[in-house]
Coordinates of C-alpha atoms in Angstrom, one line a residue:
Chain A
X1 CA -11.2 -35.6 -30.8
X2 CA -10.1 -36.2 -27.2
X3 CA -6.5 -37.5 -27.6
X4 CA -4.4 -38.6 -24.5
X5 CA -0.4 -38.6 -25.7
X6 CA 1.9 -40.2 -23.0
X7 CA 5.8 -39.7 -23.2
X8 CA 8.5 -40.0 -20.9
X9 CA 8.9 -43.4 -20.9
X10 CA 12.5 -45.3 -21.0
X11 CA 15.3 -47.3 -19.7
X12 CA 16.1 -46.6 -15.9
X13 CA 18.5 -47.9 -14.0
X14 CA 17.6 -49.5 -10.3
X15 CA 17.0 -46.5 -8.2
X16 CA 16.8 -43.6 -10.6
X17 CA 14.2 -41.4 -11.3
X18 CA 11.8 -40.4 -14.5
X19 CA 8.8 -38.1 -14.7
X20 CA 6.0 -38.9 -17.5
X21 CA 3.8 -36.3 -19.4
X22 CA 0.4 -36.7 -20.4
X23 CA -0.6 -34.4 -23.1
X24 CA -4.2 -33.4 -23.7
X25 CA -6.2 -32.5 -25.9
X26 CA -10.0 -32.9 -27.7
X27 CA -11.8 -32.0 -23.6
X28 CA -11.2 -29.3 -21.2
X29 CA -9.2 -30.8 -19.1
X30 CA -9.5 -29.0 -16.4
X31 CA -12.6 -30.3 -15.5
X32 CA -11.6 -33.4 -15.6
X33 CA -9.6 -35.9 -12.7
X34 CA -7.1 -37.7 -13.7
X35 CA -5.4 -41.4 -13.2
X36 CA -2.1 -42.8 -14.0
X37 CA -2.7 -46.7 -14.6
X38 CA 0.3 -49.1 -15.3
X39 CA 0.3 -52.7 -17.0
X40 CA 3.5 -54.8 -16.7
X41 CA 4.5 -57.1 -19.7
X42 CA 2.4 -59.7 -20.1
X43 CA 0.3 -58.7 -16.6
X44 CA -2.8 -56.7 -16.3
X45 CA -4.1 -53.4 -15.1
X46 CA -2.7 -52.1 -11.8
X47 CA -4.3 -48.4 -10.7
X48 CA -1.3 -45.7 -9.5
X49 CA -3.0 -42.8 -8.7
X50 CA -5.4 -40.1 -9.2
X51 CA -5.7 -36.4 -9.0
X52 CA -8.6 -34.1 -8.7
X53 CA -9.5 -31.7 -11.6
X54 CA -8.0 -28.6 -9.3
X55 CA -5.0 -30.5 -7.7
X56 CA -6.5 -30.8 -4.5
X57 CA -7.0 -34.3 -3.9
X58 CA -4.5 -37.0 -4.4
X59 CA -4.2 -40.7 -3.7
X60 CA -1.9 -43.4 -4.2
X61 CA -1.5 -47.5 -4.2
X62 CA 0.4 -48.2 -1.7
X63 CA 3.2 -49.9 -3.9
X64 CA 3.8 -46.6 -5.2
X65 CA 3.0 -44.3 -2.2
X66 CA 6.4 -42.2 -0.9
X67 CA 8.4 -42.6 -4.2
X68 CA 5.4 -41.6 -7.1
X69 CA 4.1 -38.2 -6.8
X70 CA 1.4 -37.6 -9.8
X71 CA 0.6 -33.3 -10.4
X72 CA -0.8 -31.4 -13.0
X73 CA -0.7 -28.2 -14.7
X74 CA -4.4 -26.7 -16.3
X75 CA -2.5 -24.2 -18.2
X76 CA -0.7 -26.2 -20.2
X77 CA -3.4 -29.5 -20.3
X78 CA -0.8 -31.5 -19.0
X79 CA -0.5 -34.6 -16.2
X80 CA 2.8 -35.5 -14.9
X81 CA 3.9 -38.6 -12.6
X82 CA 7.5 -38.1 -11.3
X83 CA 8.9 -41.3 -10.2
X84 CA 11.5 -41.5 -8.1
X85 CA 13.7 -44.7 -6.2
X86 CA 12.5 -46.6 -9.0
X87 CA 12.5 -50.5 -8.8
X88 CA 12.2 -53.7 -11.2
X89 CA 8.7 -54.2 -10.1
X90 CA 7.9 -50.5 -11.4
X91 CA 8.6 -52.0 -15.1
X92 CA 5.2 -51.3 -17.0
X93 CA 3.3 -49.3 -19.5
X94 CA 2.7 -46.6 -17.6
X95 CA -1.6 -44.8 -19.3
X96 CA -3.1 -41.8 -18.5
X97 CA -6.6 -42.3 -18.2
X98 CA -9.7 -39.5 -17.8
X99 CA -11.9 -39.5 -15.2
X100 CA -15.6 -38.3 -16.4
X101 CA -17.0 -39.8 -13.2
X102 CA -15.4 -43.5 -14.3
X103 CA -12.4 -43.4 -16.2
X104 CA -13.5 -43.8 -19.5
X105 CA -10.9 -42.8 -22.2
X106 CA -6.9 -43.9 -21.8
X107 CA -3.9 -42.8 -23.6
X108 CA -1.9 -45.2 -25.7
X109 CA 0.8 -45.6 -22.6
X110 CA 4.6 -45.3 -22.3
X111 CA 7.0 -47.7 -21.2
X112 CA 9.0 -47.8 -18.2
X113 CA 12.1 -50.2 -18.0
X114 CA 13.6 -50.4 -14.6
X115 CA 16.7 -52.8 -15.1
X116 CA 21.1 -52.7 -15.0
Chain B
X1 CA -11.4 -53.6 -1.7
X2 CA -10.2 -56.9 -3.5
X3 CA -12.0 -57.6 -6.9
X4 CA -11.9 -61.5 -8.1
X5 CA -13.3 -62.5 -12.0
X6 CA -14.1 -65.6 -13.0
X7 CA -13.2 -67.7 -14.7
X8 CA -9.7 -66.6 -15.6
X9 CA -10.3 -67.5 -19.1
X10 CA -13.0 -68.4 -21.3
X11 CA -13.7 -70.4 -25.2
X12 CA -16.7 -69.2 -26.4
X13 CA -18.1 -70.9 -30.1
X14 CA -19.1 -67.5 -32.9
X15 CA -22.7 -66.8 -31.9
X16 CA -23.1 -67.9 -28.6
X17 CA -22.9 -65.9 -25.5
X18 CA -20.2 -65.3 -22.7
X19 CA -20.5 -64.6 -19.2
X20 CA -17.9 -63.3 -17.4
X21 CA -18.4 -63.1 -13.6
X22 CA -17.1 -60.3 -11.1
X23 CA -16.7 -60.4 -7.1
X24 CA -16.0 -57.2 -5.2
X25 CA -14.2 -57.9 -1.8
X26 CA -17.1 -55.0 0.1
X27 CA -19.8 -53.2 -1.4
X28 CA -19.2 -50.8 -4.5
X29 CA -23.1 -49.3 -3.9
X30 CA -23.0 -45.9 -2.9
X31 CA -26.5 -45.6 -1.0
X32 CA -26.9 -41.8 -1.7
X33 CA -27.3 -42.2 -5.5
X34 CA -27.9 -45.6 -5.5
X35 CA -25.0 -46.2 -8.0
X36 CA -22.5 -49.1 -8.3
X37 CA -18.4 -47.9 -8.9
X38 CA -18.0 -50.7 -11.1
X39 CA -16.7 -50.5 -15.0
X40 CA -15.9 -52.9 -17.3
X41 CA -13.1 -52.1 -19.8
X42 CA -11.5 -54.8 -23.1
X43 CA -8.3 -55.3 -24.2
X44 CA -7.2 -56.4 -27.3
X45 CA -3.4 -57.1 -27.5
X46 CA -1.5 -54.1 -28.0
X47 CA -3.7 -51.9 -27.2
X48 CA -5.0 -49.4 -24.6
X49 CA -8.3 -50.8 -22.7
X50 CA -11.3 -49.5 -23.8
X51 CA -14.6 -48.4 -21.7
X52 CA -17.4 -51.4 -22.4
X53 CA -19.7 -50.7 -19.4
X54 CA -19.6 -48.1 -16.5
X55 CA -21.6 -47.8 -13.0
X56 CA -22.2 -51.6 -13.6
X57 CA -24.5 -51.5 -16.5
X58 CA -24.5 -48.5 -18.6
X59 CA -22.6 -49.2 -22.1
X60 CA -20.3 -47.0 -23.1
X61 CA -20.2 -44.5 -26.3
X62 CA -20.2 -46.7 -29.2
X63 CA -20.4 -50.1 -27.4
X64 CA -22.5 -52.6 -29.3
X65 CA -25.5 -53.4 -27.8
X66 CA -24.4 -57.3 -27.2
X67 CA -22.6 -56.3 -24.5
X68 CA -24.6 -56.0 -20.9
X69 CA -23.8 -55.6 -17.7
X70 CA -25.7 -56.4 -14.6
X71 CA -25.2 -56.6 -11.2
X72 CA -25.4 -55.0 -7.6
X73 CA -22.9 -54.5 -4.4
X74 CA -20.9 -57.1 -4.5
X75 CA -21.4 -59.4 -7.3
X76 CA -21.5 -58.2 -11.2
X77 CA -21.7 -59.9 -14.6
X78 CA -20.4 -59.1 -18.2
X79 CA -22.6 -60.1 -21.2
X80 CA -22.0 -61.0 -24.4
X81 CA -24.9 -61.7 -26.2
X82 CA -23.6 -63.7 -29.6
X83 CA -19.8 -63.5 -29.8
X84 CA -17.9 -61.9 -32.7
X85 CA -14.8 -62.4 -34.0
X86 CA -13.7 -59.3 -33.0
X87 CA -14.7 -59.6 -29.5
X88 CA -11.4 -61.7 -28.5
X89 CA -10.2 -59.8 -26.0
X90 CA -8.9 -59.8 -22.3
X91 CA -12.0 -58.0 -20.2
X92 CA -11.2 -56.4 -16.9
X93 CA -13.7 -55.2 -14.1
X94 CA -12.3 -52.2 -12.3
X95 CA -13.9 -50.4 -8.7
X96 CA -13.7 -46.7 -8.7
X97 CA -15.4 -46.9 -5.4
X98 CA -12.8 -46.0 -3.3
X99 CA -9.1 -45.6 -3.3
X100 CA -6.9 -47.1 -4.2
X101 CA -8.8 -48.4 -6.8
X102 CA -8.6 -51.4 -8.1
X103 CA -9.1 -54.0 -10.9
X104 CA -9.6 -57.8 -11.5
X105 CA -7.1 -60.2 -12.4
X106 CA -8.5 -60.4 -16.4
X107 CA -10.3 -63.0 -18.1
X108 CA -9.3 -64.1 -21.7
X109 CA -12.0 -64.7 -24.1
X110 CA -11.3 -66.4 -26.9
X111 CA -13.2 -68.3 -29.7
X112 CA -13.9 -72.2 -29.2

């Protein structure tokens, strides 16, 4: 069973920092690229970034670009986004989604809470 | 590349169809395989999205087959052939083109 388990997630003060895990599991994910996806209350689906199944290749949106920096590590079947100079705007469950050519299956998500 | 739905939402009477409409701001046809970077994912409240439809029409594992999807380029459709219950959902259409990928604003569908 492919299973996508995001954690990380909390309160953050204006301008602090958090990194999010992705665990999976159920797929071998190292063949697989990978996306972050984030959805603010009440909002819908804004795309983050995306990572190639070796590392390689990496983009951002540009709301993100400079402060987000998304990785992954094959060994241990684990995505990561490391979020840094974090802002009120950034407030969102934050989904890991996997890429089998569309992205096609998405974790349940983790929220993020930027606020003083 | 800017991606528009329509309408933003939607009542719909148990039975009959719904049409939900999709606008890409450029092309999403890549000409060497002559496939279109467009998916269509639902949401029901809290919850993840869900895969309905990928390269514009091809349904998803496990997708009922009342849901279509048609469409070329620029312009895309979402089909639902006789509306459930269960279908009440918020649908998004998302271009994996090019990045930075984007998706649609959402259209609620609900039951008339």
């Amino acid at each position: 069973e492919v299973q996508l388990v995001e954690s990380g997630g909390g309160l953050v003060q204006p301008g602090g920092s958090l990194r999010l895990s992705c665990a999976a599991s159920g797929f071998t994910f190292s063949s697989y690229w990978m996306h972050w996806v984030r959805q603010a209350p009440g909002k819908g689906l804004v795309w983050v970034s995306h990572i190639s199944f070796d590392g390689t290749t990496i983009n951002y949106a540009d709301s993100v670009k400079g402060r987000f920096t998304i990785s992954r590590d094959n060994a241990k079947n684990t995505l990561y986004l490391e979020m840094n100079g974090l802002r009120a705007e950034d407030t969102a469950v934050y989904y890991c989604v996997r890429d089998s050519g569309c992205p096609d299956f998405w974790g349940q998500g983790t929220l993020v809470t930027v606020s003083s | 590349i800017v991606m528009t739905q329509s309408p933003d939402s939607l009542a719909v009477s148990l039975g009959e169809r719904a049409t939900i409409n999709c606008k890409s701001s450029q092309s999403v046809l890549f000409s060497s395989n002559n496939k279109n970077y467009l998916a269509w994912y639902q949401q029901k409240p809290g919850q993840p999205p869900t895969l309905l439809i990928s390269w514009a029409s091809t349904r998803g594992s496990g997708v009922p087959d009342r849901f279509s999807g048609s469409g070329s380029e620029t312009d895309f459709t979402l089909s639902i052939s006789s509306l459930q219950a269960e279908d009440v959902a918020v649908y998004y259409c998302h271009q994996y083109y090019s990045p930075p990928h984007t998706f649609g604003q959402g259209t609620k569908l609900e039951i008339k």
